Amino acid sequence: MRLLVHLCCGPCAAYPMPRLLAAGHSVQGFFFNPNIHPFQEFRRRLDALQTLSRLQGWELVADERYGLTEYLRQVVFDEARRCRHCYDMRLERTAREAARGGFDAFTTTLLYSRYQQHELIRERAGFWAGRCGVAFYYEDFREGWQQGIDESIRLGLYRQAYCGCIYSEQERYDREWRRAERARQRAARLAAG
Ligand code: SF4
């Protein structure tokens, strides 16, 4: 198959891209991630992906515009569902590009991460496939989790410490926020009995 592969970052692409090539597919990587903040982090992850594409020998097309405003307009006032909006933004664009480019199908390296909402990604990708008239290629890339980590370390790729958006950056580093969140969750559990 001729596949358009949405790429979220270098470490998450390190296993799926060689795996798809080895399975006989023709692949083109596509970087579109308005959810990565702040700007220097965005550039750093894109640089890592460009390095990986050179080292592994596959083509990368990147939308290099920094999409902070675009992302925030989708999630503000609906932060609790921000990941769904975030998946939709990226999968819709990828599906549209795949349809426009005459690809047989599209897929995403979001399906590699154990930290992402795998079933929601699968469901939303299927939805956008139907909307855009192009097939969605599903594979559970989490099977290569350790292989991908080992490869990204071997290649010296930049490995980020948080998912991408400014909310996830706060969750990763703001201890006060984490304490308050744990207390909120405890209270919710007690209230639920
Ligand atoms: S936590 Fe990750 S998936 Fe969720 S909105 Fe932020 S960047 Fe997107």
JSON list of C-alpha atoms and ligand atoms in Angstrom, two decimals:
[
{"chain": "A", "resi": 1, "resn": "MET", "atom": "CA", "xyz": [0.00, 0.00, 0.00]},
{"chain": "A", "resi": 2, "resn": "ARG", "atom": "CA", "xyz": [0.99, 3.61, -0.47]},
{"chain": "A", "resi": 3, "resn": "LEU", "atom": "CA", "xyz": [0.61, 5.08, 3.01]},
{"chain": "A", "resi": 4, "resn": "LEU", "atom": "CA", "xyz": [0.65, 8.62, 4.37]},
{"chain": "A", "resi": 5, "resn": "VAL", "atom": "CA", "xyz": [1.87, 8.35, 7.95]},
{"chain": "A", "resi": 6, "resn": "HIS", "atom": "CA", "xyz": [1.12, 11.13, 10.38]},
{"chain": "A", "resi": 7, "resn": "LEU", "atom": "CA", "xyz": [4.20, 11.58, 12.58]},
{"chain": "A", "resi": 8, "resn": "CYS", "atom": "CA", "xyz": [3.94, 13.15, 16.03]},
{"chain": "A", "resi": 9, "resn": "CYS", "atom": "CA", "xyz": [7.67, 13.07, 16.92]},
{"chain": "A", "resi": 10, "resn": "GLY", "atom": "CA", "xyz": [10.94, 11.24, 16.28]},
{"chain": "A", "resi": 11, "resn": "PRO", "atom": "CA", "xyz": [10.84, 8.71, 19.13]},
{"chain": "A", "resi": 12, "resn": "CYS", "atom": "CA", "xyz": [7.28, 7.64, 18.21]},
{"chain": "A", "resi": 13, "resn": "ALA", "atom": "CA", "xyz": [8.26, 7.21, 14.54]},
{"chain": "A", "resi": 14, "resn": "ALA", "atom": "CA", "xyz": [11.45, 5.21, 15.17]},
{"chain": "A", "resi": 15, "resn": "TYR", "atom": "CA", "xyz": [9.64, 1.83, 15.26]},
{"chain": "A", "resi": 16, "resn": "PRO", "atom": "CA", "xyz": [6.57, 2.24, 12.99]},
{"chain": "A", "resi": 17, "resn": "MET", "atom": "CA", "xyz": [8.33, 3.64, 9.90]},
{"chain": "A", "resi": 18, "resn": "PRO", "atom": "CA", "xyz": [10.90, 0.83, 9.43]},
{"chain": "A", "resi": 19, "resn": "ARG", "atom": "CA", "xyz": [8.22, -1.66, 10.39]},
{"chain": "A", "resi": 20, "resn": "LEU", "atom": "CA", "xyz": [5.88, -0.42, 7.61]},
{"chain": "A", "resi": 21, "resn": "LEU", "atom": "CA", "xyz": [8.72, -0.36, 5.09]},
{"chain": "A", "resi": 22, "resn": "ALA", "atom": "CA", "xyz": [9.74, -3.89, 6.03]},
{"chain": "A", "resi": 23, "resn": "ALA", "atom": "CA", "xyz": [6.13, -5.00, 5.51]},
{"chain": "A", "resi": 24, "resn": "GLY", "atom": "CA", "xyz": [6.42, -3.82, 1.89]},
{"chain": "A", "resi": 25, "resn": "HIS", "atom": "CA", "xyz": [4.49, -0.57, 2.09]},
{"chain": "A", "resi": 26, "resn": "SER", "atom": "CA", "xyz": [5.51, 2.63, 0.39]},
{"chain": "A", "resi": 27, "resn": "VAL", "atom": "CA", "xyz": [5.48, 5.31, 3.09]},
{"chain": "A", "resi": 28, "resn": "GLN", "atom": "CA", "xyz": [5.60, 9.08, 3.27]},
{"chain": "A", "resi": 29, "resn": "GLY", "atom": "CA", "xyz": [5.85, 10.81, 6.65]},
{"chain": "A", "resi": 30, "resn": "PHE", "atom": "CA", "xyz": [3.68, 13.81, 7.37]},
{"chain": "A", "resi": 31, "resn": "PHE", "atom": "CA", "xyz": [4.38, 16.19, 10.27]},
{"chain": "A", "resi": 32, "resn": "PHE", "atom": "CA", "xyz": [1.45, 18.31, 11.37]},
{"chain": "A", "resi": 33, "resn": "ASN", "atom": "CA", "xyz": [1.29, 19.00, 15.10]},
{"chain": "A", "resi": 34, "resn": "PRO", "atom": "CA", "xyz": [-0.17, 22.35, 16.20]},
{"chain": "A", "resi": 35, "resn": "ASN", "atom": "CA", "xyz": [-0.35, 20.86, 19.70]},
{"chain": "A", "resi": 36, "resn": "ILE", "atom": "CA", "xyz": [3.39, 21.08, 20.40]},
{"chain": "A", "resi": 37, "resn": "HIS", "atom": "CA", "xyz": [4.38, 24.06, 22.56]},
{"chain": "A", "resi": 38, "resn": "PRO", "atom": "CA", "xyz": [6.25, 26.25, 23.18]},
{"chain": "A", "resi": 39, "resn": "PHE", "atom": "CA", "xyz": [7.94, 27.26, 19.92]},
{"chain": "A", "resi": 40, "resn": "GLN", "atom": "CA", "xyz": [11.44, 26.03, 20.74]},
{"chain": "A", "resi": 41, "resn": "GLU", "atom": "CA", "xyz": [10.06, 22.64, 21.75]},
{"chain": "A", "resi": 42, "resn": "PHE", "atom": "CA", "xyz": [8.14, 22.49, 18.48]},
{"chain": "A", "resi": 43, "resn": "ARG", "atom": "CA", "xyz": [11.32, 23.17, 16.50]},
{"chain": "A", "resi": 44, "resn": "ARG", "atom": "CA", "xyz": [13.30, 20.67, 18.52]},
{"chain": "A", "resi": 45, "resn": "ARG", "atom": "CA", "xyz": [10.83, 17.83, 17.87]},
{"chain": "A", "resi": 46, "resn": "LEU", "atom": "CA", "xyz": [10.63, 18.70, 14.19]},
{"chain": "A", "resi": 47, "resn": "ASP", "atom": "CA", "xyz": [14.45, 18.73, 13.96]},
{"chain": "A", "resi": 48, "resn": "ALA", "atom": "CA", "xyz": [14.57, 15.27, 15.60]},
{"chain": "A", "resi": 49, "resn": "LEU", "atom": "CA", "xyz": [12.10, 13.96, 13.04]},
{"chain": "A", "resi": 50, "resn": "GLN", "atom": "CA", "xyz": [14.07, 15.43, 10.14]},
{"chain": "A", "resi": 51, "resn": "THR", "atom": "CA", "xyz": [17.17, 13.72, 11.49]},
{"chain": "A", "resi": 52, "resn": "LEU", "atom": "CA", "xyz": [15.31, 10.42, 11.77]},
{"chain": "A", "resi": 53, "resn": "SER", "atom": "CA", "xyz": [13.97, 10.64, 8.21]},
{"chain": "A", "resi": 54, "resn": "ARG", "atom": "CA", "xyz": [17.52, 11.12, 6.93]},
{"chain": "A", "resi": 55, "resn": "LEU", "atom": "CA", "xyz": [18.91, 8.28, 9.03]},
{"chain": "A", "resi": 56, "resn": "GLN", "atom": "CA", "xyz": [16.13, 5.81, 8.20]},
{"chain": "A", "resi": 57, "resn": "GLY", "atom": "CA", "xyz": [15.79, 6.87, 4.57]},
{"chain": "A", "resi": 58, "resn": "TRP", "atom": "CA", "xyz": [12.12, 7.79, 4.10]},
{"chain": "A", "resi": 59, "resn": "GLU", "atom": "CA", "xyz": [10.49, 10.96, 2.82]},
{"chain": "A", "resi": 60, "resn": "LEU", "atom": "CA", "xyz": [9.14, 13.57, 5.22]},
{"chain": "A", "resi": 61, "resn": "VAL", "atom": "CA", "xyz": [6.70, 16.34, 4.37]},
{"chain": "A", "resi": 62, "resn": "ALA", "atom": "CA", "xyz": [6.31, 18.83, 7.20]},
{"chain": "A", "resi": 63, "resn": "ASP", "atom": "CA", "xyz": [3.93, 21.65, 7.90]},
{"chain": "A", "resi": 64, "resn": "GLU", "atom": "CA", "xyz": [6.44, 23.83, 9.74]},
{"chain": "A", "resi": 65, "resn": "ARG", "atom": "CA", "xyz": [3.99, 26.50, 10.87]},
{"chain": "A", "resi": 66, "resn": "TYR", "atom": "CA", "xyz": [3.75, 26.81, 14.63]},
{"chain": "A", "resi": 67, "resn": "GLY", "atom": "CA", "xyz": [0.05, 26.26, 15.39]},
{"chain": "A", "resi": 68, "resn": "LEU", "atom": "CA", "xyz": [-0.38, 27.56, 18.94]},
{"chain": "A", "resi": 69, "resn": "THR", "atom": "CA", "xyz": [-3.31, 29.87, 18.14]},
{"chain": "A", "resi": 70, "resn": "GLU", "atom": "CA", "xyz": [-5.02, 27.32, 15.92]},
{"chain": "A", "resi": 71, "resn": "TYR", "atom": "CA", "xyz": [-4.73, 24.67, 18.66]},
{"chain": "A", "resi": 72, "resn": "LEU", "atom": "CA", "xyz": [-5.97, 26.92, 21.44]},
{"chain": "A", "resi": 73, "resn": "ARG", "atom": "CA", "xyz": [-9.02, 27.97, 19.44]},
{"chain": "A", "resi": 74, "resn": "GLN", "atom": "CA", "xyz": [-10.08, 24.32, 19.37]},
{"chain": "A", "resi": 75, "resn": "VAL", "atom": "CA", "xyz": [-9.63, 23.53, 23.05]},
{"chain": "A", "resi": 76, "resn": "VAL", "atom": "CA", "xyz": [-10.25, 26.65, 25.14]},
{"chain": "A", "resi": 77, "resn": "PHE", "atom": "CA", "xyz": [-13.44, 26.27, 27.23]},
{"chain": "A", "resi": 78, "resn": "ASP", "atom": "CA", "xyz": [-13.40, 22.53, 26.50]},
{"chain": "A", "resi": 79, "resn": "GLU", "atom": "CA", "xyz": [-10.07, 21.61, 28.09]},
{"chain": "A", "resi": 80, "resn": "ALA", "atom": "CA", "xyz": [-11.38, 18.38, 29.60]},
{"chain": "A", "resi": 81, "resn": "ARG", "atom": "CA", "xyz": [-11.80, 17.02, 26.07]},
{"chain": "A", "resi": 82, "resn": "ARG", "atom": "CA", "xyz": [-8.67, 18.60, 24.69]},
{"chain": "A", "resi": 83, "resn": "CYS", "atom": "CA", "xyz": [-7.04, 15.34, 23.57]},
{"chain": "A", "resi": 84, "resn": "ARG", "atom": "CA", "xyz": [-10.05, 14.50, 21.43]},
{"chain": "A", "resi": 85, "resn": "HIS", "atom": "CA", "xyz": [-9.83, 17.91, 19.73]},
{"chain": "A", "resi": 86, "resn": "CYS", "atom": "CA", "xyz": [-6.09, 17.45, 19.39]},
{"chain": "A", "resi": 87, "resn": "TYR", "atom": "CA", "xyz": [-6.46, 14.05, 17.70]},
{"chain": "A", "resi": 88, "resn": "ASP", "atom": "CA", "xyz": [-9.20, 15.39, 15.45]},
{"chain": "A", "resi": 89, "resn": "MET", "atom": "CA", "xyz": [-7.10, 18.31, 14.24]},
{"chain": "A", "resi": 90, "resn": "ARG", "atom": "CA", "xyz": [-4.20, 16.11, 13.29]},
{"chain": "A", "resi": 91, "resn": "LEU", "atom": "CA", "xyz": [-6.13, 13.16, 11.90]},
{"chain": "A", "resi": 92, "resn": "GLU", "atom": "CA", "xyz": [-8.52, 15.26, 9.85]},
{"chain": "A", "resi": 93, "resn": "ARG", "atom": "CA", "xyz": [-5.65, 17.10, 8.20]},
{"chain": "A", "resi": 94, "resn": "THR", "atom": "CA", "xyz": [-3.79, 13.86, 7.53]},
{"chain": "A", "resi": 95, "resn": "ALA", "atom": "CA", "xyz": [-6.87, 12.18, 6.05]},
{"chain": "A", "resi": 96, "resn": "ARG", "atom": "CA", "xyz": [-7.47, 15.18, 3.79]},
{"chain": "A", "resi": 97, "resn": "GLU", "atom": "CA", "xyz": [-3.84, 15.19, 2.64]},
{"chain": "A", "resi": 98, "resn": "ALA", "atom": "CA", "xyz": [-3.99, 11.45, 1.99]},
{"chain": "A", "resi": 99, "resn": "ALA", "atom": "CA", "xyz": [-7.17, 11.80, -0.09]},
{"chain": "A", "resi": 100, "resn": "ARG", "atom": "CA", "xyz": [-5.74, 14.76, -2.00]},
{"chain": "A", "resi": 101, "resn": "GLY", "atom": "CA", "xyz": [-2.46, 12.95, -2.65]},
{"chain": "A", "resi": 102, "resn": "GLY", "atom": "CA", "xyz": [-4.12, 9.75, -3.90]},
{"chain": "A", "resi": 103, "resn": "PHE", "atom": "CA", "xyz": [-2.69, 7.57, -1.11]},
{"chain": "A", "resi": 104, "resn": "ASP", "atom": "CA", "xyz": [-4.25, 4.14, -0.50]},
{"chain": "A", "resi": 105, "resn": "ALA", "atom": "CA", "xyz": [-4.58, 4.88, 3.21]},
{"chain": "A", "resi": 106, "resn": "PHE", "atom": "CA", "xyz": [-3.29, 6.94, 6.12]},
{"chain": "A", "resi": 107, "resn": "THR", "atom": "CA", "xyz": [-2.16, 6.05, 9.61]},
{"chain": "A", "resi": 108, "resn": "THR", "atom": "CA", "xyz": [-0.47, 7.71, 12.59]},
{"chain": "A", "resi": 109, "resn": "THR", "atom": "CA", "xyz": [2.41, 7.14, 14.97]},
{"chain": "A", "resi": 110, "resn": "LEU", "atom": "CA", "xyz": [0.05, 8.18, 17.78]},
{"chain": "A", "resi": 111, "resn": "LEU", "atom": "CA", "xyz": [-0.82, 4.46, 17.71]},
{"chain": "A", "resi": 112, "resn": "TYR", "atom": "CA", "xyz": [2.70, 3.72, 18.97]},
{"chain": "A", "resi": 113, "resn": "SER", "atom": "CA", "xyz": [2.48, 5.52, 22.30]},
{"chain": "A", "resi": 114, "resn": "ARG", "atom": "CA", "xyz": [1.38, 3.73, 25.44]},
{"chain": "A", "resi": 115, "resn": "TYR", "atom": "CA", "xyz": [0.53, 7.13, 26.90]},
{"chain": "A", "resi": 116, "resn": "GLN", "atom": "CA", "xyz": [-2.06, 8.08, 24.30]},
{"chain": "A", "resi": 117, "resn": "GLN", "atom": "CA", "xyz": [-5.75, 7.15, 24.22]},
{"chain": "A", "resi": 118, "resn": "HIS", "atom": "CA", "xyz": [-5.33, 4.36, 21.70]},
{"chain": "A", "resi": 119, "resn": "GLU", "atom": "CA", "xyz": [-8.98, 3.41, 21.19]},
{"chain": "A", "resi": 120, "resn": "LEU", "atom": "CA", "xyz": [-10.06, 7.03, 20.87]},
{"chain": "A", "resi": 121, "resn": "ILE", "atom": "CA", "xyz": [-7.37, 7.63, 18.22]},
{"chain": "A", "resi": 122, "resn": "ARG", "atom": "CA", "xyz": [-8.51, 4.54, 16.35]},
{"chain": "A", "resi": 123, "resn": "GLU", "atom": "CA", "xyz": [-12.14, 5.67, 16.48]},
{"chain": "A", "resi": 124, "resn": "ARG", "atom": "CA", "xyz": [-11.40, 9.24, 15.38]},
{"chain": "A", "resi": 125, "resn": "ALA", "atom": "CA", "xyz": [-9.13, 8.09, 12.54]},
{"chain": "A", "resi": 126, "resn": "GLY", "atom": "CA", "xyz": [-11.92, 5.83, 11.30]},
{"chain": "A", "resi": 127, "resn": "PHE", "atom": "CA", "xyz": [-14.34, 8.74, 11.47]},
{"chain": "A", "resi": 128, "resn": "TRP", "atom": "CA", "xyz": [-12.08, 11.03, 9.41]},
{"chain": "A", "resi": 129, "resn": "ALA", "atom": "CA", "xyz": [-11.36, 8.25, 6.94]},
{"chain": "A", "resi": 130, "resn": "GLY", "atom": "CA", "xyz": [-15.08, 7.98, 6.24]},
{"chain": "A", "resi": 131, "resn": "ARG", "atom": "CA", "xyz": [-15.48, 11.74, 6.02]},
{"chain": "A", "resi": 132, "resn": "CYS", "atom": "CA", "xyz": [-12.57, 12.24, 3.64]},
{"chain": "A", "resi": 133, "resn": "GLY", "atom": "CA", "xyz": [-13.09, 9.15, 1.48]},
{"chain": "A", "resi": 134, "resn": "VAL", "atom": "CA", "xyz": [-9.75, 7.48, 2.17]},
{"chain": "A", "resi": 135, "resn": "ALA", "atom": "CA", "xyz": [-8.92, 4.27, 4.08]},
{"chain": "A", "resi": 136, "resn": "PHE", "atom": "CA", "xyz": [-7.41, 4.25, 7.56]},
{"chain": "A", "resi": 137, "resn": "TYR", "atom": "CA", "xyz": [-4.65, 1.69, 8.06]},
{"chain": "A", "resi": 138, "resn": "TYR", "atom": "CA", "xyz": [-4.73, 0.39, 11.63]},
{"chain": "A", "resi": 139, "resn": "GLU", "atom": "CA", "xyz": [-1.87, -1.35, 13.36]},
{"chain": "A", "resi": 140, "resn": "ASP", "atom": "CA", "xyz": [-1.09, -1.56, 17.05]},
{"chain": "A", "resi": 141, "resn": "PHE", "atom": "CA", "xyz": [2.43, -0.14, 16.96]},
{"chain": "A", "resi": 142, "resn": "ARG", "atom": "CA", "xyz": [2.65, -0.43, 20.76]},
{"chain": "A", "resi": 143, "resn": "GLU", "atom": "CA", "xyz": [3.95, -3.95, 20.13]},
{"chain": "A", "resi": 144, "resn": "GLY", "atom": "CA", "xyz": [7.25, -2.32, 19.21]},
{"chain": "A", "resi": 145, "resn": "TRP", "atom": "CA", "xyz": [7.34, -0.04, 22.26]},
{"chain": "A", "resi": 146, "resn": "GLN", "atom": "CA", "xyz": [10.73, -1.10, 23.64]},
{"chain": "A", "resi": 147, "resn": "GLN", "atom": "CA", "xyz": [12.25, -1.50, 20.18]},
{"chain": "A", "resi": 148, "resn": "GLY", "atom": "CA", "xyz": [11.32, 2.12, 19.39]},
{"chain": "A", "resi": 149, "resn": "ILE", "atom": "CA", "xyz": [12.82, 3.38, 22.64]},
{"chain": "A", "resi": 150, "resn": "ASP", "atom": "CA", "xyz": [16.04, 1.47, 22.07]},
{"chain": "A", "resi": 151, "resn": "GLU", "atom": "CA", "xyz": [16.31, 2.74, 18.49]},
{"chain": "A", "resi": 152, "resn": "SER", "atom": "CA", "xyz": [15.69, 6.39, 19.37]},
{"chain": "A", "resi": 153, "resn": "ILE", "atom": "CA", "xyz": [18.35, 6.19, 22.10]},
{"chain": "A", "resi": 154, "resn": "ARG", "atom": "CA", "xyz": [20.79, 4.46, 19.76]},
{"chain": "A", "resi": 155, "resn": "LEU", "atom": "CA", "xyz": [20.31, 7.22, 17.18]},
{"chain": "A", "resi": 156, "resn": "GLY", "atom": "CA", "xyz": [20.69, 9.94, 19.81]},
{"chain": "A", "resi": 157, "resn": "LEU", "atom": "CA", "xyz": [17.27, 11.47, 19.07]},
{"chain": "A", "resi": 158, "resn": "TYR", "atom": "CA", "xyz": [15.81, 14.13, 21.29]},
{"chain": "A", "resi": 159, "resn": "ARG", "atom": "CA", "xyz": [13.28, 12.46, 23.63]},
{"chain": "A", "resi": 160, "resn": "GLN", "atom": "CA", "xyz": [10.71, 14.82, 25.08]},
{"chain": "A", "resi": 161, "resn": "ALA", "atom": "CA", "xyz": [9.45, 14.69, 28.66]},
{"chain": "A", "resi": 162, "resn": "TYR", "atom": "CA", "xyz": [5.82, 15.67, 28.09]},
{"chain": "A", "resi": 163, "resn": "CYS", "atom": "CA", "xyz": [3.11, 15.02, 25.54]},
{"chain": "A", "resi": 164, "resn": "GLY", "atom": "CA", "xyz": [3.11, 18.34, 23.71]},
{"chain": "A", "resi": 165, "resn": "CYS", "atom": "CA", "xyz": [0.61, 21.04, 24.66]},
{"chain": "A", "resi": 166, "resn": "ILE", "atom": "CA", "xyz": [1.12, 23.69, 27.32]},
{"chain": "A", "resi": 167, "resn": "TYR", "atom": "CA", "xyz": [-1.41, 21.86, 29.52]},
{"chain": "A", "resi": 168, "resn": "SER", "atom": "CA", "xyz": [0.62, 18.66, 29.44]},
{"chain": "A", "resi": 169, "resn": "GLU", "atom": "CA", "xyz": [3.78, 20.64, 30.15]},
{"chain": "A", "resi": 170, "resn": "GLN", "atom": "CA", "xyz": [2.15, 21.99, 33.30]},
{"chain": "A", "resi": 171, "resn": "GLU", "atom": "CA", "xyz": [0.99, 18.51, 34.32]},
{"chain": "A", "resi": 172, "resn": "ARG", "atom": "CA", "xyz": [4.56, 17.27, 33.96]},
{"chain": "A", "resi": 173, "resn": "TYR", "atom": "CA", "xyz": [6.36, 20.02, 35.89]},
{"chain": "A", "resi": 174, "resn": "ASP", "atom": "CA", "xyz": [3.92, 21.85, 38.20]},
{"chain": "A", "resi": 175, "resn": "ARG", "atom": "CA", "xyz": [4.02, 19.99, 41.53]},
{"chain": "A", "resi": 176, "resn": "GLU", "atom": "CA", "xyz": [1.36, 22.24, 43.06]},
{"chain": "A", "resi": 177, "resn": "TRP", "atom": "CA", "xyz": [-0.99, 21.46, 40.21]},
{"chain": "A", "resi": 178, "resn": "ARG", "atom": "CA", "xyz": [-0.36, 17.72, 40.63]},
{"chain": "A", "resi": 179, "resn": "ARG", "atom": "CA", "xyz": [-1.06, 17.89, 44.36]},
{"chain": "A", "resi": 180, "resn": "ALA", "atom": "CA", "xyz": [-4.31, 19.78, 43.75]},
{"chain": "A", "resi": 181, "resn": "GLU", "atom": "CA", "xyz": [-5.31, 17.33, 41.02]},
{"chain": "A", "resi": 182, "resn": "ARG", "atom": "CA", "xyz": [-4.72, 14.31, 43.30]},
{"chain": "A", "resi": 183, "resn": "ALA", "atom": "CA", "xyz": [-6.85, 15.97, 46.00]},
{"chain": "A", "resi": 184, "resn": "ARG", "atom": "CA", "xyz": [-9.59, 16.68, 43.48]},
{"chain": "A", "resi": 185, "resn": "GLN", "atom": "CA", "xyz": [-9.59, 13.07, 42.30]},
{"chain": "A", "resi": 186, "resn": "ARG", "atom": "CA", "xyz": [-9.68, 11.76, 45.89]},
{"chain": "A", "resi": 187, "resn": "ALA", "atom": "CA", "xyz": [-12.65, 14.01, 46.65]},
{"chain": "A", "resi": 188, "resn": "ALA", "atom": "CA", "xyz": [-14.44, 12.84, 43.51]},
{"chain": "A", "resi": 189, "resn": "ARG", "atom": "CA", "xyz": [-13.89, 9.17, 44.47]},
{"chain": "A", "resi": 190, "resn": "LEU", "atom": "CA", "xyz": [-15.23, 9.77, 47.99]},
{"chain": "A", "resi": 191, "resn": "ALA", "atom": "CA", "xyz": [-18.26, 11.63, 46.61]},
{"chain": "A", "resi": 192, "resn": "ALA", "atom": "CA", "xyz": [-18.94, 8.70, 44.28]},
{"chain": "A", "resi": 193, "resn": "GLY", "atom": "CA", "xyz": [-18.90, 6.36, 47.32]},
{"chain": "B", "resi": 1, "resn": "SF4", "atom": "S1", "xyz": [-2.03, 16.01, 26.28]},
{"chain": "B", "resi": 1, "resn": "SF4", "atom": "FE1", "xyz": [-1.12, 15.46, 24.28]},
{"chain": "B", "resi": 1, "resn": "SF4", "atom": "S2", "xyz": [-2.81, 14.52, 23.11]},
{"chain": "B", "resi": 1, "resn": "SF4", "atom": "FE2", "xyz": [-3.71, 15.66, 24.81]},
{"chain": "B", "resi": 1, "resn": "SF4", "atom": "S3", "xyz": [-4.13, 17.71, 24.00]},
{"chain": "B", "resi": 1, "resn": "SF4", "atom": "FE3", "xyz": [-2.11, 17.81, 24.92]},
{"chain": "B", "resi": 1, "resn": "SF4", "atom": "S4", "xyz": [-0.70, 17.38, 23.24]},
{"chain": "B", "resi": 1, "resn": "SF4", "atom": "FE4", "xyz": [-2.72, 16.72, 22.58]}
]
